[in-house]
Coordinates of C-alpha atoms (C1' of nucleotides) in Angstrom, one line a residue:
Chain N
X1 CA 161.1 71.6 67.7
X2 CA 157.9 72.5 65.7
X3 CA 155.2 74.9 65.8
X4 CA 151.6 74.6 64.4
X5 CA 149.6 77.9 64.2
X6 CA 145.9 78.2 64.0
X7 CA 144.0 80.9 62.5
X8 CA 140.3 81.5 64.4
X9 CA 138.4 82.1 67.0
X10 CA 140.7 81.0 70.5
X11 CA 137.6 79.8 72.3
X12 CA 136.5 78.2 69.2
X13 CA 139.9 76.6 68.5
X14 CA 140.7 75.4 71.5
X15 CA 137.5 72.8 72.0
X16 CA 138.6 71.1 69.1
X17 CA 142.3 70.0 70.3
X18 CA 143.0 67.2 72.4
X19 CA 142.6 66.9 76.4
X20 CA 146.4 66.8 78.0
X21 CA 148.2 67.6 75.4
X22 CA 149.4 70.6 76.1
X23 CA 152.1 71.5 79.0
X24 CA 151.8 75.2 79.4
X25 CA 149.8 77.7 78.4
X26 CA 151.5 81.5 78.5
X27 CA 149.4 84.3 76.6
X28 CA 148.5 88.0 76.6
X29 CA 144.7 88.5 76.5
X30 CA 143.4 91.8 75.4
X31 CA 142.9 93.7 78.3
X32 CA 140.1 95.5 77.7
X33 CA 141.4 98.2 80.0
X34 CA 142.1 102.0 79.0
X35 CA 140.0 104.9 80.4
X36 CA 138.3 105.5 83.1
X37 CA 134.9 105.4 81.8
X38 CA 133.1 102.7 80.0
X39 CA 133.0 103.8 76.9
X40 CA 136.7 105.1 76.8
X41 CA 137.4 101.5 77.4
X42 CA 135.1 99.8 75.1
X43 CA 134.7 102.6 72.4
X44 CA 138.0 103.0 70.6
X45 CA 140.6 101.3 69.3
X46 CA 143.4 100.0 71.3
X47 CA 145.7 102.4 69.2
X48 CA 143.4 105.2 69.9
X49 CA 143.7 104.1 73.9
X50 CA 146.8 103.2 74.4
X51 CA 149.1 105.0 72.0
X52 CA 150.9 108.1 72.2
X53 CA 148.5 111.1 69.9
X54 CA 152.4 112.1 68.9
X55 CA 153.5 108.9 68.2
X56 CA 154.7 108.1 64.5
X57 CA 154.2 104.4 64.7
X58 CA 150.8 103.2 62.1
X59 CA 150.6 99.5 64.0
X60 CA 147.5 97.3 63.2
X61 CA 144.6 97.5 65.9
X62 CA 144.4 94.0 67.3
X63 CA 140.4 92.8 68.0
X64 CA 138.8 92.1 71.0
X65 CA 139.7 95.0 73.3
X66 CA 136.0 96.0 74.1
X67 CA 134.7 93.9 76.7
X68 CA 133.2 95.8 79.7
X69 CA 134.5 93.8 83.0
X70 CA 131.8 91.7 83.7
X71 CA 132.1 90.1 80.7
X72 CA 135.7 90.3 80.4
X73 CA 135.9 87.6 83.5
X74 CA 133.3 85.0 82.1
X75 CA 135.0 85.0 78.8
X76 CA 138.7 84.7 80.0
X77 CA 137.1 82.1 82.8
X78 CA 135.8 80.4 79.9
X79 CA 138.6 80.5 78.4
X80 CA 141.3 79.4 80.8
X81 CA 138.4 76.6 81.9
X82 CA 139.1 74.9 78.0
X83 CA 143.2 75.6 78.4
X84 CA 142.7 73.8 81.8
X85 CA 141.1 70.3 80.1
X86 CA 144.4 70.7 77.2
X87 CA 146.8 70.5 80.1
X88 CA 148.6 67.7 81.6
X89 CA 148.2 67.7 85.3
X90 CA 150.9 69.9 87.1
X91 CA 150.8 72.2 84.0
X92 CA 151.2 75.9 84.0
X93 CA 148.8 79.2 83.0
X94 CA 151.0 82.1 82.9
X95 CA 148.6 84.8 82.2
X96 CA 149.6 88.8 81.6
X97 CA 147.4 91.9 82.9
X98 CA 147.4 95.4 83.7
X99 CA 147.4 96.4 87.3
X100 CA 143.7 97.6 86.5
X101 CA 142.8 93.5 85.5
X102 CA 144.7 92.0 88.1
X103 CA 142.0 91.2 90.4
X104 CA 140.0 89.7 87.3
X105 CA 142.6 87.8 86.0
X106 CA 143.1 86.1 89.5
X107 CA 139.3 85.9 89.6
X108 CA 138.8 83.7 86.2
X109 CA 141.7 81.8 86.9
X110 CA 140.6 80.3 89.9
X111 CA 137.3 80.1 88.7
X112 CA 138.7 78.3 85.9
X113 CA 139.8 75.7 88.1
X114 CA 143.0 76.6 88.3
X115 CA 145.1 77.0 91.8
X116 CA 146.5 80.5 91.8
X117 CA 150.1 80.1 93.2
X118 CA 151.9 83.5 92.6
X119 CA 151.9 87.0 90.6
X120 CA 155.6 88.1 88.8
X121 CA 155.9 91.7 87.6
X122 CA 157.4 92.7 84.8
X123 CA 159.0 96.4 84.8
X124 CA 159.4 98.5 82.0
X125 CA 161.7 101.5 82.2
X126 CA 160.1 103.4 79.7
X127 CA 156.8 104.0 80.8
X128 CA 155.4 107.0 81.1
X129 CA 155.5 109.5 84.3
X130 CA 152.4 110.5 86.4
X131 CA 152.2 113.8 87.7
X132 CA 150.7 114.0 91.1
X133 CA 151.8 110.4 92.0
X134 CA 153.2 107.0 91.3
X135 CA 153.5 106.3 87.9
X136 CA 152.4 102.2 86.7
X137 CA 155.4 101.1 85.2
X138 CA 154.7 97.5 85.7
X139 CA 152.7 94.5 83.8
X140 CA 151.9 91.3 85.6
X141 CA 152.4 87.9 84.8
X142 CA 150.0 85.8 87.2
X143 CA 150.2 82.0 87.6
X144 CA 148.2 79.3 87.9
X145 CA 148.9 75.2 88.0
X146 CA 146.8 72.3 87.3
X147 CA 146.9 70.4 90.6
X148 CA 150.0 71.7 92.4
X149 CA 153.5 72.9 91.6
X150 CA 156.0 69.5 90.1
X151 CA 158.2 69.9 93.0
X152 CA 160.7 67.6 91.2
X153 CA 162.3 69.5 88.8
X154 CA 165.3 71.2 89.4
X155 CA 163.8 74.7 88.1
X156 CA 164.3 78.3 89.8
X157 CA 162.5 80.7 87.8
X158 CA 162.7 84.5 88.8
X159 CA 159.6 86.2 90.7
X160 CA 160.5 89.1 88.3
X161 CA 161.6 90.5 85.4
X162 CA 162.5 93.9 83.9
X163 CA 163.1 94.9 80.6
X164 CA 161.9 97.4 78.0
X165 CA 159.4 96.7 75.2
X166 CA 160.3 96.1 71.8
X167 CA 161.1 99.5 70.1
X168 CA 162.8 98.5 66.7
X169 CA 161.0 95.6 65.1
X170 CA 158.2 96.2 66.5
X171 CA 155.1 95.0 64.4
X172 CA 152.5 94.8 67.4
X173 CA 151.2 97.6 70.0
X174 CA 151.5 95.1 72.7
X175 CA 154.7 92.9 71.7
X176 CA 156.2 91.0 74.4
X177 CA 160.5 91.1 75.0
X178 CA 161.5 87.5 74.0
X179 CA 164.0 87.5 77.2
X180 CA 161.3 88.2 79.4
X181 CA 159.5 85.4 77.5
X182 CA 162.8 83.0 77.2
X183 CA 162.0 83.0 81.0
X184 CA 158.7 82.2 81.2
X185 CA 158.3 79.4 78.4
X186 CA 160.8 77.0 81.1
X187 CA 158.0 76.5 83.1
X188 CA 157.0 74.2 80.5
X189 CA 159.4 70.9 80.7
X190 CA 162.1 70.8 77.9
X191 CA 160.4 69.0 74.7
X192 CA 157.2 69.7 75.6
X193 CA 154.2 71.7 74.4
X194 CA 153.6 75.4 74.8
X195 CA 150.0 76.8 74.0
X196 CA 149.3 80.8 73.3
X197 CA 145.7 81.2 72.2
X198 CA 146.5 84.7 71.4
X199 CA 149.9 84.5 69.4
X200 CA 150.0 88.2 68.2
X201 CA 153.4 88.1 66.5
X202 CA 154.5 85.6 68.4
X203 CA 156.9 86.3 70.9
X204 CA 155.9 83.3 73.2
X205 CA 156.4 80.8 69.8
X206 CA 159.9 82.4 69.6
X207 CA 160.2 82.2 72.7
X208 CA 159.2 78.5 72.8
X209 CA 161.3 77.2 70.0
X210 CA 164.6 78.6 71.2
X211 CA 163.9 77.0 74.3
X212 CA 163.5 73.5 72.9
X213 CA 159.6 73.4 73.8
X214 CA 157.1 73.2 70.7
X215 CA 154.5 75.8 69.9
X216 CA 151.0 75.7 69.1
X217 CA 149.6 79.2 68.3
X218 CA 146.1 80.7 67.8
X219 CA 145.6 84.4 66.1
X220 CA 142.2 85.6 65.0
X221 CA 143.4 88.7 63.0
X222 CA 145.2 87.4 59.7
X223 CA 147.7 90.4 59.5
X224 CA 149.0 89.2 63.0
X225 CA 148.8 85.5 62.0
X226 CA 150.9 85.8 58.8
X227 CA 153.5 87.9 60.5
X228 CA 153.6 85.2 63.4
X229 CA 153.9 82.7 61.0
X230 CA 156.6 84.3 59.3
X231 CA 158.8 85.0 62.6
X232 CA 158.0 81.5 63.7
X233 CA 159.8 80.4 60.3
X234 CA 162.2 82.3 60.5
X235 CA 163.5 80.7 64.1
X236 CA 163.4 77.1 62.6
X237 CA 165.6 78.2 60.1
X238 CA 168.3 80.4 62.1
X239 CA 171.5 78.2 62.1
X240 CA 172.3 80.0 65.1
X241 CA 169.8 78.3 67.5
X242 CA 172.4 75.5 68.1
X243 CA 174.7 77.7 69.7
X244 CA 172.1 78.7 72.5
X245 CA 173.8 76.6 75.4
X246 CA 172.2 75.6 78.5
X247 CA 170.9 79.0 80.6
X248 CA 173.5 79.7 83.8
Chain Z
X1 CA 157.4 117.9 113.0
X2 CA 155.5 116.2 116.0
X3 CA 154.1 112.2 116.2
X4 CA 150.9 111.5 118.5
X5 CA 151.1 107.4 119.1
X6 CA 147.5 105.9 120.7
X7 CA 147.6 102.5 122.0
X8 CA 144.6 100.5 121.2
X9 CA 142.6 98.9 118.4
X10 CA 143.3 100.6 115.8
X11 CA 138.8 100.7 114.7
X12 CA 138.2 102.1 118.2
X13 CA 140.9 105.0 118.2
X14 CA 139.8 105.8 114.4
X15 CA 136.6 106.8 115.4
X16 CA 137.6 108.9 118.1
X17 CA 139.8 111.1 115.5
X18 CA 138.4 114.4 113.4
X19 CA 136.8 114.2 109.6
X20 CA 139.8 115.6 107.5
X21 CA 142.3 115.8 109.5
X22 CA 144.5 113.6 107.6
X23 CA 146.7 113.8 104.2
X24 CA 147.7 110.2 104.3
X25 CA 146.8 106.6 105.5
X26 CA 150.0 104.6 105.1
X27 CA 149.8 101.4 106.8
X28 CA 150.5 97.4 106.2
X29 CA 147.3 95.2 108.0
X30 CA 147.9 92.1 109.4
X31 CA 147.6 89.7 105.9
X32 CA 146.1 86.9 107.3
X33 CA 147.6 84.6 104.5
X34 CA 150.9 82.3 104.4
X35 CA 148.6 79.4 104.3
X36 CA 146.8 77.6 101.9
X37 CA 144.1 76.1 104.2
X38 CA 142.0 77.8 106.7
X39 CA 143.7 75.9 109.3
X40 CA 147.2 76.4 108.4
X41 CA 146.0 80.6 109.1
X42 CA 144.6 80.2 111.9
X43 CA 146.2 77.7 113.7
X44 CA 149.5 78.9 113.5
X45 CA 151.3 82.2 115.5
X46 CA 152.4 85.2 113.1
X47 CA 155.9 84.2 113.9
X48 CA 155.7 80.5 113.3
X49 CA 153.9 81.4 109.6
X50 CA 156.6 84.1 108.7
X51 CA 160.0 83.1 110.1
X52 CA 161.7 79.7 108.7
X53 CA 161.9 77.1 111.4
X54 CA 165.8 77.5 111.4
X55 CA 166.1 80.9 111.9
X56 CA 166.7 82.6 115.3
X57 CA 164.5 85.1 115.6
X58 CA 163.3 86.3 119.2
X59 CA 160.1 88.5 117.6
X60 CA 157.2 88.7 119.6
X61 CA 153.8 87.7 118.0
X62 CA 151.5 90.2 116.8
X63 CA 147.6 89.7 117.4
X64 CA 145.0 90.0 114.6
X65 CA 146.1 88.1 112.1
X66 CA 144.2 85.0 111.7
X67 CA 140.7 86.1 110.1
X68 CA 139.3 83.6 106.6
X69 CA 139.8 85.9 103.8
X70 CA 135.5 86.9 104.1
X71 CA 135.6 88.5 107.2
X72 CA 139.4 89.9 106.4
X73 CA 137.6 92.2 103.4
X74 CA 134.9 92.9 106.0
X75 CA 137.1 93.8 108.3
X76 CA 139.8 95.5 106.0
X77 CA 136.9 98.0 104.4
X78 CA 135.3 98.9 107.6
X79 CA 138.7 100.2 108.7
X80 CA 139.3 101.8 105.1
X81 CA 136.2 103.5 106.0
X82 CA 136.6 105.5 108.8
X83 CA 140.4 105.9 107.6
X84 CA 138.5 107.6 104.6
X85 CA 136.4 110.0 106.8
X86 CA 139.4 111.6 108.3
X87 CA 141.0 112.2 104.6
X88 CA 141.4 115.1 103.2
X89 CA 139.8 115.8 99.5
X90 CA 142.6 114.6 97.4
X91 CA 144.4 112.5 100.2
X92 CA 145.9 108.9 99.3
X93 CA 145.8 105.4 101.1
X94 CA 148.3 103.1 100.8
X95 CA 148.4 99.6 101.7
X96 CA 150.8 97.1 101.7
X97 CA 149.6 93.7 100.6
X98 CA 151.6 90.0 99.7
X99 CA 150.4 88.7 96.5
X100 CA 148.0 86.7 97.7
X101 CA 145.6 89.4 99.1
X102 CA 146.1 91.6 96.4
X103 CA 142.4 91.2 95.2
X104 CA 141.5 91.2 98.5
X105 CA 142.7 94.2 99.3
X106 CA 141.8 95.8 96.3
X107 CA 138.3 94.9 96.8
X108 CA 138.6 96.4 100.3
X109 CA 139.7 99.9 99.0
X110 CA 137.3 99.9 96.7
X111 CA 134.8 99.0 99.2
X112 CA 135.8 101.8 101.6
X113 CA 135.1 104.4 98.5
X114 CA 138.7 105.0 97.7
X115 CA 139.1 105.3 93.9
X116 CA 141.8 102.8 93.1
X117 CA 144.4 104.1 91.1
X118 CA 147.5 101.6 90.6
X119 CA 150.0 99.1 92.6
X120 CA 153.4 99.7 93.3
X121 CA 155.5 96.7 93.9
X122 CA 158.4 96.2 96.2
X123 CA 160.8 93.7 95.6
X124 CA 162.9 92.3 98.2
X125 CA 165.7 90.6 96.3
X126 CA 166.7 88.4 99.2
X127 CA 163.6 86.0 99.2
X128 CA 164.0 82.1 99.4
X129 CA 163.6 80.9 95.5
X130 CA 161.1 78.2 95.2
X131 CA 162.0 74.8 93.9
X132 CA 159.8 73.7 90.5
X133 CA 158.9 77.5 90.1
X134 CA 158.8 81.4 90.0
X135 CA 159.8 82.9 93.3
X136 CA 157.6 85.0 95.1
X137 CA 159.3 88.1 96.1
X138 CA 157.2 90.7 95.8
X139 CA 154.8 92.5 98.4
X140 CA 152.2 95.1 96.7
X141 CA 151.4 98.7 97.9
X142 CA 148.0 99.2 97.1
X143 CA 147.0 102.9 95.9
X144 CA 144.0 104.6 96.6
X145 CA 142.9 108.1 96.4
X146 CA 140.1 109.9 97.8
X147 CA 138.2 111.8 94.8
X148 CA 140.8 112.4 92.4
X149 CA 144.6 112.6 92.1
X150 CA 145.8 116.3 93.3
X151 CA 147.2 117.3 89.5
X152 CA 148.7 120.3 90.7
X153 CA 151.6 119.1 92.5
X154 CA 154.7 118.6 91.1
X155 CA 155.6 115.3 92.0
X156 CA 156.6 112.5 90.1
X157 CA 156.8 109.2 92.5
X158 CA 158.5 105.6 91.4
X159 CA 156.0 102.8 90.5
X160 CA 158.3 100.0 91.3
X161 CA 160.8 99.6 94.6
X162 CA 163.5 97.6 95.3
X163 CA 164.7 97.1 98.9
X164 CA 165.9 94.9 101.5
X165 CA 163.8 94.1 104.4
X166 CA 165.8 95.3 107.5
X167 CA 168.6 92.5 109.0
X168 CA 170.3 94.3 111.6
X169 CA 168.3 96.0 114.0
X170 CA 164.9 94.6 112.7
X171 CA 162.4 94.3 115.9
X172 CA 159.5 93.1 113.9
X173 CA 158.7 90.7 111.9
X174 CA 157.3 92.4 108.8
X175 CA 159.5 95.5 109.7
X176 CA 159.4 97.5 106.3
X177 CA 162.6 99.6 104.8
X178 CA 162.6 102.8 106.3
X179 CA 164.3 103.7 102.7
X180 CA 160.7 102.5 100.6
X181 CA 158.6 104.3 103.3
X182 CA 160.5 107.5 102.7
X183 CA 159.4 107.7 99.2
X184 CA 155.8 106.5 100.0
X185 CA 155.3 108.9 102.5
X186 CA 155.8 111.5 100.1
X187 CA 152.6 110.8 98.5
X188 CA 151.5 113.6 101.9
X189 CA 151.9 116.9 101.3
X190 CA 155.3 118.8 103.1
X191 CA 153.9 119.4 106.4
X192 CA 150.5 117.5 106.4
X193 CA 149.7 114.5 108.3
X194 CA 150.0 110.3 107.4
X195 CA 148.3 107.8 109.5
X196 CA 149.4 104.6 110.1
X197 CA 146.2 102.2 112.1
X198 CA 149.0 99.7 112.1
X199 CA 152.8 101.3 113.5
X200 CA 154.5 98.1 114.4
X201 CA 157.7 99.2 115.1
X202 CA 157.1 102.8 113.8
X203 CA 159.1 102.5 110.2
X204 CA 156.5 104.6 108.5
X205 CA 156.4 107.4 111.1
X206 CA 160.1 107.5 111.6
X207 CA 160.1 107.8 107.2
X208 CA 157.2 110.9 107.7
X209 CA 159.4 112.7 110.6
X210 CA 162.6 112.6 108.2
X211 CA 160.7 114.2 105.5
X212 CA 158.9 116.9 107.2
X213 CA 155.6 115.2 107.5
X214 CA 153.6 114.9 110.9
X215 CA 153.0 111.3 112.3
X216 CA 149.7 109.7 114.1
X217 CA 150.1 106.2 114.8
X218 CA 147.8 103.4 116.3
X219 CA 149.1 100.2 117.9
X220 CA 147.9 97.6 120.0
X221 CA 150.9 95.7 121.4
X222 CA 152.2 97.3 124.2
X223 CA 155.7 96.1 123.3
X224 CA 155.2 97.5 120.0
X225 CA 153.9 100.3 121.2
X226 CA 157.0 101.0 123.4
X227 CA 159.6 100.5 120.7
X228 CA 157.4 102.8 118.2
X229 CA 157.5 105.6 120.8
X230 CA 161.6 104.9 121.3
X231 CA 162.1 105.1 117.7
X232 CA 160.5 108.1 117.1
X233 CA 161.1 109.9 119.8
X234 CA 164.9 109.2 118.5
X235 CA 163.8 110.9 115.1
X236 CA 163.0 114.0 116.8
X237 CA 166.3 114.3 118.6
X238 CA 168.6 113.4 115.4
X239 CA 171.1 116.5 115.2
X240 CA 171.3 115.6 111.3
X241 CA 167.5 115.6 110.7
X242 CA 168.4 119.1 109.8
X243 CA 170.9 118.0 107.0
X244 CA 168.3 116.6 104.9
X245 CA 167.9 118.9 102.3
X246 CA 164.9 119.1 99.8
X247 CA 164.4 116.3 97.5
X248 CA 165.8 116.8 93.9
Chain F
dT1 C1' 186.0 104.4 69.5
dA2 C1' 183.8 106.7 73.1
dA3 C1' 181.2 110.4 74.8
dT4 C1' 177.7 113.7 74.2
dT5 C1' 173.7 115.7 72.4
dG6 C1' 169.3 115.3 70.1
dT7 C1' 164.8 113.2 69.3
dA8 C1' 160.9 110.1 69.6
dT9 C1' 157.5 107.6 72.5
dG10 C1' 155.0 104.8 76.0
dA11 C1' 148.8 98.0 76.9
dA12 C1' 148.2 106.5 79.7
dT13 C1' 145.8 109.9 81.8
dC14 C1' 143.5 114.2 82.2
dC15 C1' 140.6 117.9 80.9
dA16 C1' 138.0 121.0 77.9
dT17 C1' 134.5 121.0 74.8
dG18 C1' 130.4 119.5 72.7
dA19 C1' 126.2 116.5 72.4
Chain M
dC1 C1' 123.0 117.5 84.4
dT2 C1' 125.6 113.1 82.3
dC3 C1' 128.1 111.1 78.8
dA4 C1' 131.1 110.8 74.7
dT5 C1' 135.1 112.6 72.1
dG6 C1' 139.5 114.4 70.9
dG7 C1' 143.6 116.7 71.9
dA8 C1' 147.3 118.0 75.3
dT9 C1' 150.4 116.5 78.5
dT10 C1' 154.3 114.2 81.5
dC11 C1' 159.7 112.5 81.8
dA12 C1' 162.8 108.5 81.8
dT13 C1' 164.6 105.8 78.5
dA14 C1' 166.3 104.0 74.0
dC15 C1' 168.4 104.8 70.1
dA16 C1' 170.2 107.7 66.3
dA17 C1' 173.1 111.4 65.1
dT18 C1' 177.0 114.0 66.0
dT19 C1' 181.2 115.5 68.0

DNA sequence: TAATTGTATGAATCCATGA
DNA sequence: CTCATGGATTCATACAATT
């Protein structure tokens, strides 16, 4: 298995690789969600949003977390419209979003030319209460396919997942639990070519390699891109990743 | 506790009731998907989309339920509207919703003038895994609140349920856990009233009675209509409705 | 070693205050 | 008035510290 990491733009990056070479693409856009008001969302900082005031933690900002929604939907269209040409036909898009975004993210997908065929939400036990109400203790993982669903393969994935976020070890606000992402990445057909155009630390490349699928990985901010490189290195070299038998 | 149960269309009857007379709309519209073409909805019965061809079910179809996803907003919001005239300041709507008319719906709410304010998903753990895939098996309640969220309570509700659909003694088809209704309906205040445009077999009604909420319920199907009526009037003559004490 | 107690925090949300 | 800003708040859970 091998991984290849870009640092840039995503949009930018992704014109310049090659059409069908890619077999699934599984990322975590910024969200641009947050507050109820426009400028709560597109004003601060996504530590300033979306972190505790009591919290301890000093975890980098990541960028692009101030689009209003209108904009939001053209550019993750736009985006998921270049991820579609990089995929093979019968590929995957396994996009996250907030509750808030769900509607979007369906929206651009589609748009994007994708055919929407199902939404899998992820629980996390930790999440905070709500007084007055239900609290939103769930993300959402929503799926798209280029053409329709390879009904060939002998694959049943889950329709959802639960497990906490990343507490120890944590380097990023928004960092993904590799189980949760162990899951996803077999949508992508063993030896084949997993896409994240916004890599983070890179759970999904982690993710990816101890699967047996190779990584390619975009990150704009280089504090994130170094540490994703980093973890990414460190996977090639565990000499434990041979004793990962086949998932029951 | 007390139930009034109209037979009729559920827009007609909501017209005829009073402004703010309601603390709750808890309901689950016909969702007019389970096909991917416009002729696989509409040309097919209720029971014939939602039961597998092998199993022996003797349901009786339900009407309503074969709109193209335009006039199913249209339709959806004009009924969230008048639901929204007879709610209190304060008062919630929730609508049940498969994943597929999840921005539907939300649209619809919106629409209507509810402010939208999360999604709570139910997972029914005994849903048919899909071959090349994720599995689908979730359905979405839909949250929406008229103005803002009442603060002052002291109520902390789940954001996630997990539940079997009813086996034994189910007489609809989309006959909902009276277990997941009981903690939805608490989104009414102890004593007030929930609304349900769509009663079915009466699951969220029979879930207000038990805790201590008044019922209204609208359905068209006679036969529905008659088995509703049984079941609650059943709730009202349980000896151990008394036994249930206040919720911890 | 196992059980118990203690402490920190969450892709939030709400509200008072000031501009 | 509206809008922007910053600080206070909520409890289940994870994990550390202690018994």
């Amino acid at each position: 298995m091998a991984y290849t990491l870009h640092r840039g733009d995503a949009l930018t990056v992704l014109t310049r690789l090659a059409d069908h070479s890619i077999d699934a693409v599984i990322t975590d856009p910024p969200y641009n969600s947050g507050g109820r008001t426009s400028s709560e969302r597109t004003g601060r900082t996504p530590r300033a949003k979306y972190t505790s005031s009591d919290a301890a933690h000093d975890l980098a900002d990541f960028p692009g977390d101030n689009r209003d929604q209108r904009s939001y939907i053209r550019w993750l269209a736009e985006l998921l419209t270049e991820a579609y040409r990089l995929t093979r036909e019968h590929g995957s898009a396994l996009v996250f979003s907030d509750w808030r975004q769900g509607p979007a993210t369906s929206d651009a997908l589609q748009m994007a030319g994708w055919t929407w065929t199902g939404v899998m939400p992820w629980r996390k036990p930790t999440a905070r209460p709500r007084k007055g109400g239900f609290k939103q203790d769930c993300e959402y993982v929503y799926w798209g396919v280029k053409g329709t669903v390879d009904r060939s393969r002998d694959l049943y994935l889950p329709g959802f997942f639960t497990a906490s976020q990343p507490r120890k070890d944590r380097v990023h606000i928004t960092q993904k639990p590799v189980e949760v992402m162990r899951q996803l990445v077999q949508i992508c057909p063993e030896g084949g070519t997993v896409l994240d155009p916004f890599t983070g630390s890179g759970s999904t490349g982690v993710a990816a390699l101890r699967e047996g699928r190779h990584f390619i990985g975009i990150e704009l901010s280089r504090h994130y891109a170094d540490l994703a490189e980093e973890r990414l290195r460190g996977e090639l070299s565990r000499d434990d990743f041979v004793l990962v038998g086949p998932e029951k």
